[in-house]
mmCIF file of C-alpha atoms in Angstrom:
data_model
loop_
_atom_site.group_PDB
_atom_site.id
_atom_site.type_symbol
_atom_site.label_atom_id
_atom_site.label_comp_id
_atom_site.label_asym_id
_atom_site.label_seq_id
_atom_site.Cartn_x
_atom_site.Cartn_y
_atom_site.Cartn_z
ATOM 1 C CA MET A 589 -61.227 69.925 45.369
ATOM 2 C CA GLU A 590 -59.130 68.906 42.361
ATOM 3 C CA GLN A 591 -55.781 67.269 43.020
ATOM 4 C CA ASN A 592 -52.603 68.759 41.533
ATOM 5 C CA LYS A 593 -51.327 66.716 38.592
ATOM 6 C CA THR A 594 -47.884 66.044 37.160
ATOM 7 C CA ALA A 595 -46.730 65.609 33.570
ATOM 8 C CA TYR A 596 -43.723 64.400 31.627
ATOM 9 C CA LEU A 597 -43.183 65.782 28.116
ATOM 10 C CA ASP A 598 -41.682 63.796 25.264
ATOM 11 C CA ASN A 599 -38.745 65.474 23.556
ATOM 12 C CA ASN A 600 -40.848 66.458 20.526
ATOM 13 C CA VAL A 601 -43.103 68.536 22.772
ATOM 14 C CA ILE A 602 -40.093 70.189 24.432
ATOM 15 C CA VAL A 603 -38.790 71.146 20.966
ATOM 16 C CA ASP A 604 -42.162 72.585 19.921
ATOM 17 C CA ILE A 605 -42.221 74.783 23.014
ATOM 18 C CA GLU A 606 -38.622 75.849 22.388
ATOM 19 C CA GLN A 607 -39.444 76.776 18.777
ATOM 20 C CA GLU A 608 -42.561 78.647 19.940
ATOM 21 C CA HIS A 609 -44.951 76.352 18.043
ATOM 22 C CA LEU A 610 -46.615 75.557 21.372
ATOM 23 C CA ARG A 611 -47.025 77.387 24.655
ATOM 24 C CA LYS A 612 -46.771 75.607 27.975
ATOM 25 C CA GLU A 613 -49.917 77.427 29.088
ATOM 26 C CA ASP A 614 -51.899 76.136 26.086
ATOM 27 C CA LEU A 615 -50.637 72.599 26.681
ATOM 28 C CA ILE A 616 -51.948 72.713 30.249
ATOM 29 C CA ILE A 617 -55.344 73.928 28.996
ATOM 30 C CA ASN A 618 -55.434 71.138 26.373
ATOM 31 C CA VAL A 619 -54.355 68.305 28.659
ATOM 32 C CA ASP A 620 -55.441 69.112 32.217
ATOM 33 C CA SER A 621 -55.766 72.479 33.928
ATOM 34 C CA ASN A 622 -54.724 70.796 37.198
ATOM 35 C CA ILE A 623 -51.166 70.125 35.999
ATOM 36 C CA THR A 624 -48.788 72.037 38.258
ATOM 37 C CA ASP A 625 -45.447 70.248 37.860
ATOM 38 C CA PHE A 626 -43.420 68.992 34.908
ATOM 39 C CA PHE A 627 -40.426 66.649 35.024
ATOM 40 C CA TYR A 628 -37.491 65.790 32.802
ATOM 41 C CA SER A 629 -34.972 62.942 32.677
ATOM 42 C CA SER A 630 -31.582 62.038 31.249
ATOM 43 C CA ALA A 631 -33.364 60.901 28.067
ATOM 44 C CA HIS A 632 -33.969 64.556 27.144
ATOM 45 C CA LEU A 633 -30.263 65.238 27.411
ATOM 46 C CA GLN A 634 -29.356 62.030 25.590
ATOM 47 C CA GLU A 635 -31.330 63.377 22.644
ATOM 48 C CA ALA A 636 -29.560 66.717 22.979
ATOM 49 C CA THR A 637 -26.244 64.925 22.348
ATOM 50 C CA GLU A 638 -27.507 64.319 18.797
ATOM 51 C CA MET A 639 -27.651 68.034 18.011
ATOM 52 C CA SER A 640 -25.379 69.249 15.244
ATOM 53 C CA ALA A 641 -24.123 72.648 14.096
ATOM 54 C CA ASN A 642 -21.612 74.212 11.721
ATOM 55 C CA THR A 643 -19.396 75.447 14.540
ATOM 56 C CA GLN A 644 -18.741 74.584 18.169
ATOM 57 C CA GLU A 645 -19.988 78.034 19.142
ATOM 58 C CA GLU A 646 -23.261 77.474 17.330
ATOM 59 C CA LEU A 647 -23.645 74.034 18.898
ATOM 60 C CA ARG A 648 -23.049 75.421 22.374
ATOM 61 C CA SER A 649 -25.644 78.132 21.728
ATOM 62 C CA ARG A 650 -28.221 75.533 20.663
ATOM 63 C CA LEU A 651 -27.471 73.406 23.709
ATOM 64 C CA GLU A 652 -27.753 76.369 26.071
ATOM 65 C CA LYS A 653 -31.137 77.170 24.542
ATOM 66 C CA ARG A 654 -32.298 73.576 25.125
ATOM 67 C CA PHE A 655 -31.078 73.649 28.735
ATOM 68 C CA THR A 656 -32.960 76.913 29.293
ATOM 69 C CA THR A 657 -36.138 75.505 27.716
ATOM 70 C CA ILE A 658 -36.090 72.387 29.889
ATOM 71 C CA SER A 659 -35.406 74.450 33.024
ATOM 72 C CA SER A 660 -38.202 76.906 32.289
ATOM 73 C CA ILE A 661 -40.720 74.093 31.776
ATOM 74 C CA THR A 662 -39.709 71.801 34.631
ATOM 75 C CA HIS A 663 -38.097 74.186 37.135
ATOM 76 C CA ASP A 664 -35.245 71.625 37.206
ATOM 77 C CA ASN A 665 -37.457 68.790 38.497
ATOM 78 C CA TYR A 666 -35.297 65.831 37.511
ATOM 79 C CA LEU A 667 -36.302 62.150 37.552
ATOM 80 C CA TYR A 668 -33.305 59.972 38.271
ATOM 81 C CA THR A 669 -32.817 56.204 38.567
ATOM 82 C CA LYS A 670 -30.935 55.333 41.736
ATOM 83 C CA LEU A 671 -28.671 52.322 41.498
ATOM 84 C CA PRO A 672 -28.537 49.515 42.448
ATOM 85 C CA THR A 673 -32.188 49.626 43.592
ATOM 86 C CA HIS A 674 -33.502 51.113 40.293
ATOM 87 C CA GLU A 675 -35.785 53.342 42.335
ATOM 88 C CA ILE A 676 -36.821 56.523 40.497
ATOM 89 C CA ILE A 677 -36.246 59.555 42.685
ATOM 90 C CA ILE A 678 -36.920 63.268 42.249
ATOM 91 C CA GLN A 679 -34.195 65.829 42.712
ATOM 92 C CA LYS A 680 -33.392 69.359 41.646
ATOM 93 C CA GLU A 681 -30.716 69.323 38.959
ATOM 94 C CA LYS A 682 -29.700 71.692 36.189
ATOM 95 C CA PRO A 683 -30.041 70.162 32.687
ATOM 96 C CA SER A 684 -26.525 71.360 31.852
ATOM 97 C CA THR A 685 -25.148 69.282 34.739
ATOM 98 C CA VAL A 686 -26.999 66.183 33.559
ATOM 99 C CA TYR A 687 -25.766 66.769 30.016
ATOM 100 C CA ASP A 688 -22.150 67.047 31.136
ATOM 101 C CA THR A 689 -22.476 63.776 33.043
ATOM 102 C CA ILE A 690 -23.921 62.016 29.982
ATOM 103 C CA ASN A 691 -21.305 63.498 27.672
ATOM 104 C CA PHE A 692 -18.577 62.244 29.989
ATOM 105 C CA SER A 693 -20.001 58.743 29.515
ATOM 106 C CA SER A 694 -20.013 58.910 25.702
ATOM 107 C CA PHE A 695 -18.574 55.388 25.436
ATOM 108 C CA GLY A 696 -21.728 53.979 27.007
ATOM 109 C CA VAL A 697 -23.935 55.877 24.567
ATOM 110 C CA SER A 698 -21.944 54.531 21.608
ATOM 111 C CA SER A 699 -22.274 51.000 22.952
ATOM 112 C CA MET A 700 -26.053 51.352 23.246
ATOM 113 C CA LYS A 701 -26.297 52.620 19.680
ATOM 114 C CA GLY A 702 -24.356 49.630 18.439
ATOM 115 C CA PHE A 703 -26.495 47.196 20.411
ATOM 116 C CA MET A 704 -29.748 48.666 19.054
ATOM 117 C CA SER A 705 -28.514 48.174 15.467
ATOM 118 C CA ILE A 706 -27.766 44.449 15.705
ATOM 119 C CA VAL A 707 -30.985 43.348 13.959
ATOM 120 C CA SER A 708 -31.254 44.694 10.413
ATOM 121 C CA ASN A 709 -34.440 45.990 8.832
ATOM 122 C CA SER A 710 -34.538 43.039 6.400
ATOM 123 C CA GLN A 711 -34.180 40.575 9.305
ATOM 124 C CA LYS A 712 -37.111 42.262 11.050
ATOM 125 C CA GLN A 713 -39.224 41.983 7.916
ATOM 126 C CA HIS A 714 -38.367 38.279 7.633
ATOM 127 C CA PHE A 715 -39.422 37.744 11.262
ATOM 128 C CA ARG A 716 -42.770 39.507 10.630
ATOM 129 C CA ASN A 717 -43.360 37.328 7.594
ATOM 130 C CA GLN A 718 -42.663 34.202 9.646
ATOM 131 C CA LEU A 719 -45.223 35.295 12.237
ATOM 132 C CA GLY A 720 -47.783 35.913 9.504
ATOM 133 C CA ILE A 721 -48.452 39.451 10.735
ATOM 134 C CA ASP A 722 -50.627 41.613 8.485
ATOM 135 C CA PRO A 723 -49.053 45.122 8.602
ATOM 136 C CA LYS A 724 -52.354 46.655 7.451
ATOM 137 C CA ARG A 725 -54.194 45.288 10.484
ATOM 138 C CA ILE A 726 -51.731 45.199 13.349
ATOM 139 C CA ASN A 727 -51.911 48.929 14.181
ATOM 140 C CA ASN A 728 -55.665 48.596 14.719
ATOM 141 C CA TYR A 729 -55.134 46.309 17.702
ATOM 142 C CA SER A 730 -55.664 47.669 21.202
ATOM 143 C CA PRO A 731 -52.815 47.269 23.740
ATOM 144 C CA SER A 732 -54.424 44.152 25.222
ATOM 145 C CA GLU A 733 -55.131 42.707 21.769
ATOM 146 C CA ILE A 734 -51.527 43.077 20.593
ATOM 147 C CA ILE A 735 -50.283 41.238 23.703
ATOM 148 C CA GLU A 736 -52.855 38.488 23.087
ATOM 149 C CA HIS A 737 -51.915 38.360 19.397
ATOM 150 C CA ILE A 738 -48.205 37.926 20.150
ATOM 151 C CA ASN A 739 -49.012 35.247 22.740
ATOM 152 C CA SER A 740 -51.019 33.379 20.080
ATOM 153 C CA LYS A 741 -47.834 33.088 18.008
ATOM 154 C CA SER A 742 -45.851 31.430 20.814
ATOM 155 C CA ASP A 743 -45.407 28.238 18.775
ATOM 156 C CA LEU A 744 -43.319 30.248 16.313
ATOM 157 C CA MET A 745 -41.231 31.739 19.140
ATOM 158 C CA GLY A 746 -39.977 28.588 20.807
ATOM 159 C CA GLY A 747 -43.150 28.198 22.857
ATOM 160 C CA TYR A 748 -42.620 31.480 24.693
ATOM 161 C CA SER A 749 -45.373 33.964 25.474
ATOM 162 C CA PHE A 750 -44.840 37.720 25.404
ATOM 163 C CA ILE A 751 -43.726 37.818 29.058
ATOM 164 C CA GLY A 752 -41.903 34.515 28.634
ATOM 165 C CA MET A 753 -39.702 35.892 25.872
ATOM 166 C CA LEU A 754 -38.902 38.955 27.957
ATOM 167 C CA LYS A 755 -37.967 36.862 30.994
ATOM 168 C CA LYS A 756 -35.845 34.505 28.885
ATOM 169 C CA ALA A 757 -33.981 37.425 27.297
ATOM 170 C CA LEU A 758 -33.157 38.776 30.745
ATOM 171 C CA GLU A 759 -32.053 35.346 31.969
ATOM 172 C CA LEU A 760 -29.642 35.008 29.047
ATOM 173 C CA HIS A 761 -28.219 38.505 29.484
ATOM 174 C CA PRO A 762 -25.008 38.534 31.593
ATOM 175 C CA GLN A 763 -26.417 41.332 33.765
ATOM 176 C CA GLY A 764 -30.064 40.307 33.538
ATOM 177 C CA ALA A 765 -30.582 39.991 37.286
ATOM 178 C CA GLU A 766 -29.319 43.540 37.787
ATOM 179 C CA MET A 767 -31.515 45.140 35.135
ATOM 180 C CA GLY A 768 -34.418 47.327 36.219
ATOM 181 C CA ILE A 769 -37.822 47.849 34.688
ATOM 182 C CA GLY A 770 -36.423 50.594 32.420
ATOM 183 C CA ASN A 771 -34.551 47.914 30.472
ATOM 184 C CA ASN A 772 -37.790 45.953 30.201
ATOM 185 C CA PHE A 773 -39.451 49.011 28.675
ATOM 186 C CA ALA A 774 -36.672 49.197 26.072
ATOM 187 C CA ALA A 775 -36.970 45.462 25.327
ATOM 188 C CA ILE A 776 -40.749 45.665 24.839
ATOM 189 C CA PHE A 777 -40.483 48.765 22.613
ATOM 190 C CA GLU A 778 -37.909 46.930 20.505
ATOM 191 C CA PHE A 779 -39.992 43.769 20.316
ATOM 192 C CA LEU A 780 -43.138 45.703 19.347
ATOM 193 C CA ASP A 781 -41.189 47.356 16.545
ATOM 194 C CA LEU A 782 -39.811 43.953 15.542
ATOM 195 C CA VAL A 783 -43.314 42.525 15.070
ATOM 196 C CA GLY A 784 -44.379 45.684 13.216
ATOM 197 C CA TYR A 785 -46.639 47.305 15.803
ATOM 198 C CA TRP A 786 -46.570 51.040 15.097
ATOM 199 C CA LYS A 787 -43.085 50.423 13.757
ATOM 200 C CA ASP A 788 -40.781 53.381 13.250
ATOM 201 C CA LYS A 789 -39.785 54.542 9.798
ATOM 202 C CA PHE A 790 -36.429 52.897 9.292
ATOM 203 C CA ASN A 791 -33.338 55.082 9.023
ATOM 204 C CA GLU A 792 -29.820 55.075 10.448
ATOM 205 C CA LYS A 793 -31.031 56.652 13.693
ATOM 206 C CA SER A 794 -34.397 54.945 14.225
ATOM 207 C CA ASN A 795 -33.083 52.023 16.293
ATOM 208 C CA TYR A 796 -31.378 53.990 19.045
ATOM 209 C CA ALA A 797 -33.977 56.794 18.832
ATOM 210 C CA ARG A 798 -36.443 54.135 19.979
ATOM 211 C CA LEU A 799 -34.257 53.594 23.034
ATOM 212 C CA TRP A 800 -34.825 57.217 24.066
ATOM 213 C CA ASP A 801 -38.563 56.818 23.332
ATOM 214 C CA SER A 802 -38.735 53.886 25.743
ATOM 215 C CA ASN A 803 -36.762 55.852 28.347
ATOM 216 C CA HIS A 804 -39.205 58.741 28.108
ATOM 217 C CA ALA A 805 -42.104 56.312 28.598
ATOM 218 C CA TYR A 806 -40.336 54.713 31.563
ATOM 219 C CA TYR A 807 -39.766 57.973 33.411
ATOM 220 C CA SER A 808 -43.231 59.276 32.538
ATOM 221 C CA SER A 809 -44.700 56.350 34.489
ATOM 222 C CA GLN A 810 -43.970 58.374 37.642
ATOM 223 C CA CYS A 811 -46.337 61.135 36.492
ATOM 224 C CA ASP A 812 -50.056 61.493 35.858
ATOM 225 C CA TYR A 813 -49.518 62.291 32.167
ATOM 226 C CA PHE A 814 -47.111 61.331 29.405
ATOM 227 C CA VAL A 815 -47.475 63.937 26.646
ATOM 228 C CA SER A 816 -46.078 62.964 23.249
ATOM 229 C CA ASP A 817 -46.800 64.107 19.712
ATOM 230 C CA ASP A 818 -45.313 60.923 18.265
ATOM 231 C CA LYS A 819 -48.175 58.505 17.630
ATOM 232 C CA ARG A 820 -45.799 55.542 17.373
ATOM 233 C CA THR A 821 -44.332 56.258 20.796
ATOM 234 C CA ARG A 822 -47.771 56.788 22.334
ATOM 235 C CA ASN A 823 -49.091 53.473 21.063
ATOM 236 C CA LYS A 824 -46.031 51.462 22.066
ATOM 237 C CA ALA A 825 -46.129 53.084 25.515
ATOM 238 C CA LYS A 826 -49.809 52.134 25.882
ATOM 239 C CA VAL A 827 -48.887 48.476 25.425
ATOM 240 C CA VAL A 828 -46.130 48.654 28.046
ATOM 241 C CA PHE A 829 -48.417 50.490 30.485
ATOM 242 C CA GLU A 830 -51.171 47.915 29.889
ATOM 243 C CA PHE A 831 -48.637 45.146 30.476
ATOM 244 C CA TYR A 832 -47.448 46.586 33.812
ATOM 245 C CA GLY A 833 -50.770 48.053 34.965
ATOM 246 C CA ILE A 834 -49.402 51.613 34.904
ATOM 247 C CA GLU A 835 -52.129 54.250 35.181
ATOM 248 C CA THR A 836 -50.239 57.196 33.616
ATOM 249 C CA LYS A 837 -52.456 58.693 30.915
ATOM 250 C CA ILE A 838 -50.875 59.018 27.469
ATOM 251 C CA VAL A 839 -51.980 61.973 25.341
ATOM 252 C CA SER A 840 -50.819 64.372 22.643
ATOM 253 C CA SER A 841 -50.167 68.052 23.321
ATOM 254 C CA LYS A 842 -53.695 68.679 22.053
ATOM 255 C CA GLY A 843 -55.021 66.460 24.830
ATOM 256 C CA THR A 844 -56.126 63.703 22.443
ATOM 257 C CA GLU A 845 -55.273 60.021 22.720
#
C-alpha cells in the first residue's frame, strides 16, 4: 500500500496554477499520484507583498485572488516556525491572516532587503575571480562536488571550509546563537550565488528574491516534495539538502529534476 505524500510548491508554481497555465491535478499526475496534502508558508505571502497595481482596489483584488489560490491548493495548511525553538509546526491559517501579520511588520521586511543588498554585483564578480571559478563549468557540478570544490578553495577564504565559513558567520553575528536552520539556508543560498553556482540574473530585486527562495526551500524540507520551476532555486536547494542530509525530493512541475 502506497503511503500518502506531501508537497510544497514554490511561488512560481502557485502563480502558474492561479493563471491557469497548470492544473493542480496535472501536477499531481506529473510528480506523484500519492500526493494528498500541500503546504504553504509566510514566504508565499512575503512575495505577495511585492505585487503592484494601478489602484488600491486593483491591488486588493489581485491579493484576494492570490489568497484564494493558496487556500484552494493547500486547504490552509500552514507551515510556521515557532520561536524560540525554531521548530516548524503545522497549523490551519488563512493566507490573508498571514499576509496581514507580515504587512504589519513591514519594517522587518525593509531591513532584510537592505541586508541582502550589501554586497554589490561587481564585488561578487571580483570574489569569483579571486577564487578562480570557471562560470562555464561550475553549474555542471553535482551538489556534493560544489561543496568539495568550495572546500578546496579554503586557503583563499581564511582557511575556512564551507561549513567553517557558515559557523564563523553565525559566531560573528550578534544574534548568531539564536538563529535557526532557516537562516543557515539563506546564508548558503547567498554564498552559492556569491561563488556563481546557478547564480541569479542580477537586478534590483534579485538579492532579496533569493531570500524568499531559500525560505521556500527551508519550509519544503518538511515535505516529501519541493516543486519549483526555477532551475536556479532547485539546484541551490539540492546543495543545501545534500549538506544537511534532507531527503525531500526536488522536482519541477513536470516531475523532472
